[in-house]
Tab-separated table of C-alpha atoms in Angstrom:
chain	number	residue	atom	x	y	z
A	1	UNK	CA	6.450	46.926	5.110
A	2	UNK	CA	7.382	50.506	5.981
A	3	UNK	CA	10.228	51.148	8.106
A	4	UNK	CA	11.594	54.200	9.744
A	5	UNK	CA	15.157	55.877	9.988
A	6	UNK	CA	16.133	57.196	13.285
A	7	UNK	CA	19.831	57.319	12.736
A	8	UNK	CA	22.112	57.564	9.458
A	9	UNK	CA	25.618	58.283	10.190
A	10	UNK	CA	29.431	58.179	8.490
A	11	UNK	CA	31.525	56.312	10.185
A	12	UNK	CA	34.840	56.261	8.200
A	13	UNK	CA	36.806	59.384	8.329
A	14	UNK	CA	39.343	58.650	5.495
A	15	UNK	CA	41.066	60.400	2.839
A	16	UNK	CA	40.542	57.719	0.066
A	17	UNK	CA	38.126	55.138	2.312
A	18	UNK	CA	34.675	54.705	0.280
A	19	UNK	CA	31.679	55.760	2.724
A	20	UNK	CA	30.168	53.725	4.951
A	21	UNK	CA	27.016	54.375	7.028
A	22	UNK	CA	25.850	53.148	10.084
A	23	UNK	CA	22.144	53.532	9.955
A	24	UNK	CA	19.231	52.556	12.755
A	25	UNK	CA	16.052	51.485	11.381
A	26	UNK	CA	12.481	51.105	13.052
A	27	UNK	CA	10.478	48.102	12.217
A	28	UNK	CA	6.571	48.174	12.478
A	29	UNK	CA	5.396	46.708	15.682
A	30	UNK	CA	5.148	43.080	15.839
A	31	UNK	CA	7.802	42.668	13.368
A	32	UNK	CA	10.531	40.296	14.509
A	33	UNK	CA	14.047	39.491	13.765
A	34	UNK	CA	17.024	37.053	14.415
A	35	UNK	CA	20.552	37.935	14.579
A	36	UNK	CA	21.940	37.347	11.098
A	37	UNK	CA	19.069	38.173	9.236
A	38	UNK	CA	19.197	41.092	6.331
A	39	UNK	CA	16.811	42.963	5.408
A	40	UNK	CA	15.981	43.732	2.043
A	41	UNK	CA	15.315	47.254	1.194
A	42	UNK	CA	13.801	48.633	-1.896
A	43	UNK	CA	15.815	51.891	-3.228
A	44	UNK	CA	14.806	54.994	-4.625
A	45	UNK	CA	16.354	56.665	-7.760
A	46	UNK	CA	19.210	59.219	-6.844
A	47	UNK	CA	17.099	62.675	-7.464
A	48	UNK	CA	20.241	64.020	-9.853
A	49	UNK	CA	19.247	60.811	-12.486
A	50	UNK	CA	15.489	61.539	-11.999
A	51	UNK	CA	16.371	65.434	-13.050
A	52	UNK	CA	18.254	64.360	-16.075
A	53	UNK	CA	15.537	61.931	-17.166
A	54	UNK	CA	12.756	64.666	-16.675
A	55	UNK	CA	14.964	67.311	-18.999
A	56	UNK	CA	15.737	64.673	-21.376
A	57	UNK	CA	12.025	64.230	-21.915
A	58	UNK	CA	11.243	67.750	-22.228
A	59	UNK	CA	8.859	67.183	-19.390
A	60	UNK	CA	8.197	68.634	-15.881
A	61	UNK	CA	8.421	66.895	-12.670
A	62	UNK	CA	5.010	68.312	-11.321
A	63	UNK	CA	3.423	66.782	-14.328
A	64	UNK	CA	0.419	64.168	-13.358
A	65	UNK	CA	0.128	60.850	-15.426
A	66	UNK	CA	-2.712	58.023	-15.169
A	67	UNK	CA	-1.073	54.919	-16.496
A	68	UNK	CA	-3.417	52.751	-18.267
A	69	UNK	CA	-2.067	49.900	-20.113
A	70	UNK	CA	1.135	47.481	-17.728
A	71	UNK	CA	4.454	47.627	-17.983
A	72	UNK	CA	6.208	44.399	-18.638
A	73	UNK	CA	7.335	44.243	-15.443
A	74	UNK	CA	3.995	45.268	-13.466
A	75	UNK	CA	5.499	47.576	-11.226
A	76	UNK	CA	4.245	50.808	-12.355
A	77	UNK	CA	1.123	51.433	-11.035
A	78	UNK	CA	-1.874	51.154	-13.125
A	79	UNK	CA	-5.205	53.926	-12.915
A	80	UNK	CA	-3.804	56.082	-10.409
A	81	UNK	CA	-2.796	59.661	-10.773
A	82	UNK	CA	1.192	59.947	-10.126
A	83	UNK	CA	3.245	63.062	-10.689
A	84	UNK	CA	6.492	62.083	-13.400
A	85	UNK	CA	9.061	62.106	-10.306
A	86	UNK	CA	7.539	60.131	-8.458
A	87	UNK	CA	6.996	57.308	-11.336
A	88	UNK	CA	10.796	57.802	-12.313
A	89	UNK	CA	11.883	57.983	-8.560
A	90	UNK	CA	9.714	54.674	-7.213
A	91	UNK	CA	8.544	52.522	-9.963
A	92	UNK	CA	11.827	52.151	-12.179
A	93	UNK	CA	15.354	51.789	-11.829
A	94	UNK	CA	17.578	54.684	-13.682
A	95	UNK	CA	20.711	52.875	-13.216
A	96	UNK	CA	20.002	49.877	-14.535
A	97	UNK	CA	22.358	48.915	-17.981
A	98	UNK	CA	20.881	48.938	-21.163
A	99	UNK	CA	20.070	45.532	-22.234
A	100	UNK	CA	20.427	44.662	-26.244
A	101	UNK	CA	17.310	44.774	-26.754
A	102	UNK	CA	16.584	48.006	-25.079
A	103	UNK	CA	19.381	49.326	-27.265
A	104	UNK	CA	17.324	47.974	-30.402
A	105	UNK	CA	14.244	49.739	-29.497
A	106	UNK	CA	16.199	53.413	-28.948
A	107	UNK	CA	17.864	52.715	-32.478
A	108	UNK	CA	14.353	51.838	-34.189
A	109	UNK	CA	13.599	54.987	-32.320
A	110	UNK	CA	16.607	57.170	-33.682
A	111	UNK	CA	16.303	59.516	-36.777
A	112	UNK	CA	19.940	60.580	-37.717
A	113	UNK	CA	21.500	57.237	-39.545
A	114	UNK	CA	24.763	57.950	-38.168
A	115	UNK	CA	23.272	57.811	-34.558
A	116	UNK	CA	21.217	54.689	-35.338
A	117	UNK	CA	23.595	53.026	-37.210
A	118	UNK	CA	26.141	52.940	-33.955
A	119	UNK	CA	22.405	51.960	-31.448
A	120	UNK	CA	22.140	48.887	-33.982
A	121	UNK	CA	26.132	48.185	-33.922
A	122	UNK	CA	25.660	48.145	-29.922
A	123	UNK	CA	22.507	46.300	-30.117
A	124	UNK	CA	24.119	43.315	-31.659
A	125	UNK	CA	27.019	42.988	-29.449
A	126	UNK	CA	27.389	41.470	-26.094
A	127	UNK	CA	27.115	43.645	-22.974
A	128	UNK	CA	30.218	42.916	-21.991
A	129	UNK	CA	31.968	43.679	-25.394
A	130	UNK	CA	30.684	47.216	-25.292
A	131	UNK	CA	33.903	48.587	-24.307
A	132	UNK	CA	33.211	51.550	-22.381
A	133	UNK	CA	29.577	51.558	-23.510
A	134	UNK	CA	28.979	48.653	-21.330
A	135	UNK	CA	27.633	49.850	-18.313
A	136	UNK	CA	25.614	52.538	-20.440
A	137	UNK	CA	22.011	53.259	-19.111
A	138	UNK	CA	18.615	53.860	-20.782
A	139	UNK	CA	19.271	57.470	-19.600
A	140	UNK	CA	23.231	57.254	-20.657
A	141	UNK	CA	22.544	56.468	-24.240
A	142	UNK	CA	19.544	59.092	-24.538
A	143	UNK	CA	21.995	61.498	-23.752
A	144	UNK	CA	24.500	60.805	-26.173
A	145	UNK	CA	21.933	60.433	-29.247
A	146	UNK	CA	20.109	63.251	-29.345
A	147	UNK	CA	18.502	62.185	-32.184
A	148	UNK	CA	16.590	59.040	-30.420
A	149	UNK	CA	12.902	60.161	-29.998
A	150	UNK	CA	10.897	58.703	-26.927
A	151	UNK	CA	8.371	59.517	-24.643
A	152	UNK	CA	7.478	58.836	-20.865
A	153	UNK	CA	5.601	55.826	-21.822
A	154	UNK	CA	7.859	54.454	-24.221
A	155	UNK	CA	10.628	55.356	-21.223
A	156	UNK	CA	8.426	53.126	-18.322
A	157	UNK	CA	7.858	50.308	-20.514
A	158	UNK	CA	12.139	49.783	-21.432
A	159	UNK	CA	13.012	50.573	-17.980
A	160	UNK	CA	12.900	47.797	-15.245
A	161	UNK	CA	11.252	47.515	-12.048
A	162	UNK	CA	13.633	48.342	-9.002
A	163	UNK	CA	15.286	45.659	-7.016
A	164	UNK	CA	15.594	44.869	-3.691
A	165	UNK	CA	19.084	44.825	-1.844
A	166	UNK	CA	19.782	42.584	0.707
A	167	UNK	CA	21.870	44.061	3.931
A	168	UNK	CA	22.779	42.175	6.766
A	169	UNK	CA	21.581	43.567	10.071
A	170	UNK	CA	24.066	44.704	12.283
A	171	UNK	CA	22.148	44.283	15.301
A	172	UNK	CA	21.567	41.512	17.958
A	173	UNK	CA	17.869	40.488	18.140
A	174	UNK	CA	18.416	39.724	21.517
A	175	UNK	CA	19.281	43.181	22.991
A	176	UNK	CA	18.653	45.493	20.332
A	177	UNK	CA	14.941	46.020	19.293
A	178	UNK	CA	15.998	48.729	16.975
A	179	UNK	CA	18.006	47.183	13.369
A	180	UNK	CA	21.194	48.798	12.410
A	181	UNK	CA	22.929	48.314	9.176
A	182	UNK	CA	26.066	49.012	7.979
A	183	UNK	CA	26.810	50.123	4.332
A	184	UNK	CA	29.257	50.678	2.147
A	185	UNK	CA	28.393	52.961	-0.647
A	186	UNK	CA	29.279	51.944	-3.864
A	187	UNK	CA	30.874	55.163	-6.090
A	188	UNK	CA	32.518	54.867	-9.503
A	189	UNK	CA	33.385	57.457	-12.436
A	190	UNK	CA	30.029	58.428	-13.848
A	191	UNK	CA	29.566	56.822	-16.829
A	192	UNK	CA	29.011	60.177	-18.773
A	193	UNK	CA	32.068	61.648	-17.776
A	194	UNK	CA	30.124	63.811	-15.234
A	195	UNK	CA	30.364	63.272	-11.877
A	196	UNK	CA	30.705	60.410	-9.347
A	197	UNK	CA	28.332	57.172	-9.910
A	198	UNK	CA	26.898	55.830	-6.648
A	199	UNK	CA	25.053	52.446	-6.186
A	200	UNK	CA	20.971	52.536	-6.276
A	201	UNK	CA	20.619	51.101	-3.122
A	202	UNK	CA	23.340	52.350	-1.454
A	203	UNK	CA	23.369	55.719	-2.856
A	204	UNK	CA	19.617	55.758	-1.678
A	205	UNK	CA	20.624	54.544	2.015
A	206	UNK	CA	23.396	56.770	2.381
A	207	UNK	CA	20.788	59.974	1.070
A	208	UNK	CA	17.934	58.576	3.911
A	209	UNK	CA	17.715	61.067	7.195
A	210	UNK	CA	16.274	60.382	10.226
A	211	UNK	CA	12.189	60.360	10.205
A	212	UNK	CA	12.162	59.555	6.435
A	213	UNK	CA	10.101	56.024	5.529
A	214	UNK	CA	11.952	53.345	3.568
A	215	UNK	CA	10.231	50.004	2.305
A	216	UNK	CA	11.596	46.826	3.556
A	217	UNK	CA	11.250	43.363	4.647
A	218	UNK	CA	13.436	40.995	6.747
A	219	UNK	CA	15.184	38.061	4.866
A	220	UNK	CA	16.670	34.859	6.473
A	221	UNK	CA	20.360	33.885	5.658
A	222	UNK	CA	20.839	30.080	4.992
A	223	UNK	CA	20.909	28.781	8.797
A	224	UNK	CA	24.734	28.146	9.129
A	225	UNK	CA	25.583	31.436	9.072
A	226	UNK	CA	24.029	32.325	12.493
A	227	UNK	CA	25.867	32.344	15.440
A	228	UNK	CA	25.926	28.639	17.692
A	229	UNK	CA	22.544	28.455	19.581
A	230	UNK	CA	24.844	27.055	22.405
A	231	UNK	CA	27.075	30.333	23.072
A	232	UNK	CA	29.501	27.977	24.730
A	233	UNK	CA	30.632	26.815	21.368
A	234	UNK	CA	33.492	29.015	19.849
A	235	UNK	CA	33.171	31.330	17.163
A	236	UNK	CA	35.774	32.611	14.622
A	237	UNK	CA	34.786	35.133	12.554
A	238	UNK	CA	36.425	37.183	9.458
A	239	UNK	CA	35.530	40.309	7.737
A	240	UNK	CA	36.960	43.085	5.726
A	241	UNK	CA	35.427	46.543	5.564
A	242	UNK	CA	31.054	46.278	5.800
A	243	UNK	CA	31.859	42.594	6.156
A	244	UNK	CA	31.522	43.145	9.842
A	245	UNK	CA	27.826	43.830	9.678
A	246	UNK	CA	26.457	40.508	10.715
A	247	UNK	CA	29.626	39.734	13.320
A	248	UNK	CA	28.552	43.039	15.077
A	249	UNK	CA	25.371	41.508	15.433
A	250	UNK	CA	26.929	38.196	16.474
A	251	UNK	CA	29.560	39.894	19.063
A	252	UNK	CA	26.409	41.762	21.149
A	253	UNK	CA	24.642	38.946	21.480
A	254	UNK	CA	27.554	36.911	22.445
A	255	UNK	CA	28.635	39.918	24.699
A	256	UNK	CA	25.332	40.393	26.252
A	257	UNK	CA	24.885	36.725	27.079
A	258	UNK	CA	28.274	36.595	29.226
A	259	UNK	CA	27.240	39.863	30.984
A	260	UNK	CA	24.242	38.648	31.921
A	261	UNK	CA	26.256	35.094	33.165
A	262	UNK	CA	25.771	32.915	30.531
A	263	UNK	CA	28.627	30.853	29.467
A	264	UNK	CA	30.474	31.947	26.467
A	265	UNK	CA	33.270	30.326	24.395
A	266	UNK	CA	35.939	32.228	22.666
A	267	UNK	CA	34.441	34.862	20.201
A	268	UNK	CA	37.262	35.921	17.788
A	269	UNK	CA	36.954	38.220	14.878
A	270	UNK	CA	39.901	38.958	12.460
A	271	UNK	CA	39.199	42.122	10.826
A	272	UNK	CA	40.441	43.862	7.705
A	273	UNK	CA	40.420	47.493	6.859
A	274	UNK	CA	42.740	50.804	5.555
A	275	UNK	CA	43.880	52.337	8.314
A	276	UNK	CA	43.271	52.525	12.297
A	277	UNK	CA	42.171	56.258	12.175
A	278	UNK	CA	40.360	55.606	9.008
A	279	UNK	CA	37.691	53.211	8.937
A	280	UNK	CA	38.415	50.688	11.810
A	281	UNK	CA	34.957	50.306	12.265
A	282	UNK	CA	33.327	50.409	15.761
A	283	UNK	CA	36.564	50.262	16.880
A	284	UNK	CA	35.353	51.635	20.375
A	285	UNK	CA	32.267	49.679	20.785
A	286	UNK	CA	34.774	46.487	20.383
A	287	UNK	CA	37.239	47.680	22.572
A	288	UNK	CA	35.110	47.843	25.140
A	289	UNK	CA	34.204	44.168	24.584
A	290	UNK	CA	38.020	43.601	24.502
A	291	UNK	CA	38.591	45.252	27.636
A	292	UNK	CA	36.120	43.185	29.683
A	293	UNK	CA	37.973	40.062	27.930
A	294	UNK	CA	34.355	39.124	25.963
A	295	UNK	CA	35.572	39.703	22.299
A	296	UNK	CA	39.208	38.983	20.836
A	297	UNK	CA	40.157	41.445	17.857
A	298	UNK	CA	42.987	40.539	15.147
A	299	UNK	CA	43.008	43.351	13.093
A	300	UNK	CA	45.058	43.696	9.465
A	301	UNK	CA	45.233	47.597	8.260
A	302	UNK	CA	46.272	47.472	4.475
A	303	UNK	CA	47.586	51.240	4.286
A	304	UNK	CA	49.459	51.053	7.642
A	305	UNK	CA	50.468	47.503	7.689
A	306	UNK	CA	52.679	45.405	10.308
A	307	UNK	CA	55.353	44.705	8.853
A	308	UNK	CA	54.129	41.654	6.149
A	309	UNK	CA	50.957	41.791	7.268
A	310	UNK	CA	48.241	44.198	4.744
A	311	UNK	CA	45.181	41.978	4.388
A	312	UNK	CA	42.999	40.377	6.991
A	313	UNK	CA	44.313	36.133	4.700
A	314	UNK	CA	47.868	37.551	6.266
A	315	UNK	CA	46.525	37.980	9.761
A	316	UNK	CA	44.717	34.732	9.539
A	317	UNK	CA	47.152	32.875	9.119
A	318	UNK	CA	50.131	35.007	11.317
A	319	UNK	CA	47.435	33.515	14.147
A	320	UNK	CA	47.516	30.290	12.811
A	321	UNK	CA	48.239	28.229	15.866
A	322	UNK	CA	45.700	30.383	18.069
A	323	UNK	CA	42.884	29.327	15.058
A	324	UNK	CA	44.289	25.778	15.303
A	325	UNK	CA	43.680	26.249	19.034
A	326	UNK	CA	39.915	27.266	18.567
A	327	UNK	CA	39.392	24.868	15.785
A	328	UNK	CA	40.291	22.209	18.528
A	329	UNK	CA	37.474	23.051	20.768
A	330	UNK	CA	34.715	23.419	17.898
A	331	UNK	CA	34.966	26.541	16.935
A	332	UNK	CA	32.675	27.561	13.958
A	333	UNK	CA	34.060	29.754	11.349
A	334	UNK	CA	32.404	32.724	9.639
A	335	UNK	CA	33.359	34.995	6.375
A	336	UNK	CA	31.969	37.567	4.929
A	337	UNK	CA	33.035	40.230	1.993
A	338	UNK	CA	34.575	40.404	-0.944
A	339	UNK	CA	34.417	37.073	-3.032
A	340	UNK	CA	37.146	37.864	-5.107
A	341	UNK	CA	39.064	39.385	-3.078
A	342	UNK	CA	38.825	38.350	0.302
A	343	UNK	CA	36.557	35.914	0.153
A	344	UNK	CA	39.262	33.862	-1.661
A	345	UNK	CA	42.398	34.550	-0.159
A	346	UNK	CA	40.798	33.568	2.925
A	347	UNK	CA	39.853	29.878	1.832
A	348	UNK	CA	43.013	29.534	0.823
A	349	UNK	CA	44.806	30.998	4.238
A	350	UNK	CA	42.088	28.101	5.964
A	351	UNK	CA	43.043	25.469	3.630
A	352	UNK	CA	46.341	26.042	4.677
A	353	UNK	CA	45.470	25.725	8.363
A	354	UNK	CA	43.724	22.669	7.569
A	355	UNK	CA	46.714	21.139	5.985
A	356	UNK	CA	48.154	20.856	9.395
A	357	UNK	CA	44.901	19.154	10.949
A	358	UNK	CA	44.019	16.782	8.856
A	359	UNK	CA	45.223	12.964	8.716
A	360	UNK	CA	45.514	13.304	5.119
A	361	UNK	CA	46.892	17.242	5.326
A	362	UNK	CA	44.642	17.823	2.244
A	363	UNK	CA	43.067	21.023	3.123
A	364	UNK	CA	40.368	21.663	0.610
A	365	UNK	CA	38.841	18.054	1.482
A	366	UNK	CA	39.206	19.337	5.200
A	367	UNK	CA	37.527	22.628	4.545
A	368	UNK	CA	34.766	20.767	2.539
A	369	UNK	CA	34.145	18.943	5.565
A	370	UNK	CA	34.124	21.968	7.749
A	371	UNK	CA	30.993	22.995	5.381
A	372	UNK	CA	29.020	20.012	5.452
A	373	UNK	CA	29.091	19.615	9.219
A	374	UNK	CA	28.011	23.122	9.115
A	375	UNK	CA	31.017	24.381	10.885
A	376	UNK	CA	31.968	26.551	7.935
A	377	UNK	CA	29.627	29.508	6.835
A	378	UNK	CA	30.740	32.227	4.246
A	379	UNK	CA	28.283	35.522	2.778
A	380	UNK	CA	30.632	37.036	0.163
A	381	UNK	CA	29.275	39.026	-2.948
């Protein structure tokens, strides 16, 4: 489906805080939602990488093609006229790495032996033994052997097809017909050495304006991670940075259902982030919430910390009696962020809590069970 932007804003104001973007997004009509659902949006090539392809081909950008005969991955459209952007900025992702055999084709490709002696040395190797080759693109290593000789066909056929991201809404089915999403945009040292490196998808969502048309479709999460159909039940929930996507959406439906009478239990969010004047995201919208006594906010600020406490796992378990507490009524737990990072320490900081409930004080077994009565729920990437 097509979808359209209305809104696409920064919302972190930091001096070393990667952007994030709030953006509002218009589904076709009849098109529904749930809170916790993502959608899945197919990016566009950042124009800059569709410029370097063009002049690396000697081509133009106006230039019309009729593909006739598939790519292996059937994305690129077959009979129909298509100007070279628009094939290289729809139909194919630029930033994808070079796979070994990819490499092998450029170095059959390659004239100078010096040049196609190194393609066949990479070609043999491992991705992730590359050294700093290994994130190299189709478009990197074209670059850097001038001597490789290819065409736009040869070009659509070693490229892949483009991939849908998955972003969870930020919005609350229930009172917001409109989806939001909230993204972090993924930046890193250009591989060449020339600039700044930003994500495909994200780099595409963070380039969007309001009125532009992106292609999308709304995905289901497993069904744990949802908030309680009975709002009564209590809800803990722990993010850092554009880990609070979904628990927006979760704290305005919760919100909206005790404004409008319902009964609510508890809904507590621990959140984790650089700096208050930074990116403390929707920091006002929640304080409103926290004001009317609807939403409880435990935030950890790892560039302006409280005294031992940097990182949301430390704020977790500073709290740990007031979790305890909520874990005593019911309460349904919630992660989502960095799996590594994050995503980790905090098992560990709930393991710990367990340790104290449990008969047996073995917290991993307690946490397990947590899971399985689907009182546990974690999205971390």
């Amino acid at each position: 489906m097509t979808a359209v932007v209305l809104e696409n804003r920064e919302l972190v104001h930091g001096p070393s805080t990667r952007s994030k973007r709030h953006l509002e997004v218009r589904l076709p009509g009849g098109i529904p939602y749930r809170t916790g659902d993502y959608l899945s949006v197919l990016p566009e090539n950042d124009p800059a990488l569709v410029d370097r392809m063009i002049a690396r081909l000697g081509t133009r950008k106006d230039r019309v093609c009729t593909i006739e005969s598939e790519a292996p991955h059937g994305m690129v459209p077959l009979g129909r006229a298509l100007r070279v952007e628009d094939l290289l900025t729809r139909f194919v992702d630029l930033a994808a790495p070079a796979t070994p055999g990819v490499v092998a084709r450029l170095a059959h490709a390659t004239a100078c032996p010096p040049e196609r002696a190194e393609l066949e040395r990479l070609a043999e190797v491992d991705r992730t033994e590359r050294g700093q080759d290994r994130g190299a693109t189709l478009l990197d290593l074209l670059e850097r052997f001038a001597s490789c000789e290819v065409d736009l066909a040869l070009v659509l056929e070693l490229l892949p097809a483009p991939r849908s991201r998955q972003y969870s809404i930020s919005s609350a089915a229930e009172v917001d017909s409109d989806v939001a999403l909230t993204v972090s945009v993924l930046e890193a040292p250009e591989h060449s050495g020339g600039g700044v490196f930003r994500g495909t998808a994200s780099g595409y969502l963070q380039r969007v304006r309001a009125g532009d048309r992106i292609v999308a479709s709304v995905t289901s999460p497993p069904e744990t991670f949802r908030p309680p159909l009975d709002t009564s039940v209590p809800i803990v929930m722990i993010a850092a940075g554009s880990g609070i996507a979904p628990f927006r959406g979760f704290i305005r439906a919760r919100t909206a259902a005790a404004a409008a009478g319902g009964e609510v239990g508890p809904t507590v969010l621990f959140f984790g982030c650089q700096h208050p004047e930074w990116d403390d995201l929707y920091a006002e919208e929640f304080a409103e919430h926290e004001k009317s006594g609807r939403l409880e906010v435990h935030r950890a600020y790892s560039q302006s910390p409280d005294g031992e406490i940097r990182y949301v796992q430390h704020k977790l378990a500073a709290e740990h009696e007031r979790v305890r507490g909520l874990l005593s009524h019911g309460a349904h737990v919630y992660v989502c962020g960095d799996a590594a990072g994050m995503g980790r320490s905090v098992e560990g900081a709930l393991q710990d809590i367990g340790t104290t409930i449990a008969s047996d004080h073995d917290g991993t077994a307690w946490l397990e069970r947590m899971r399985q009565a689907g009182r546990y729920a974690t999205d971390v990437y």
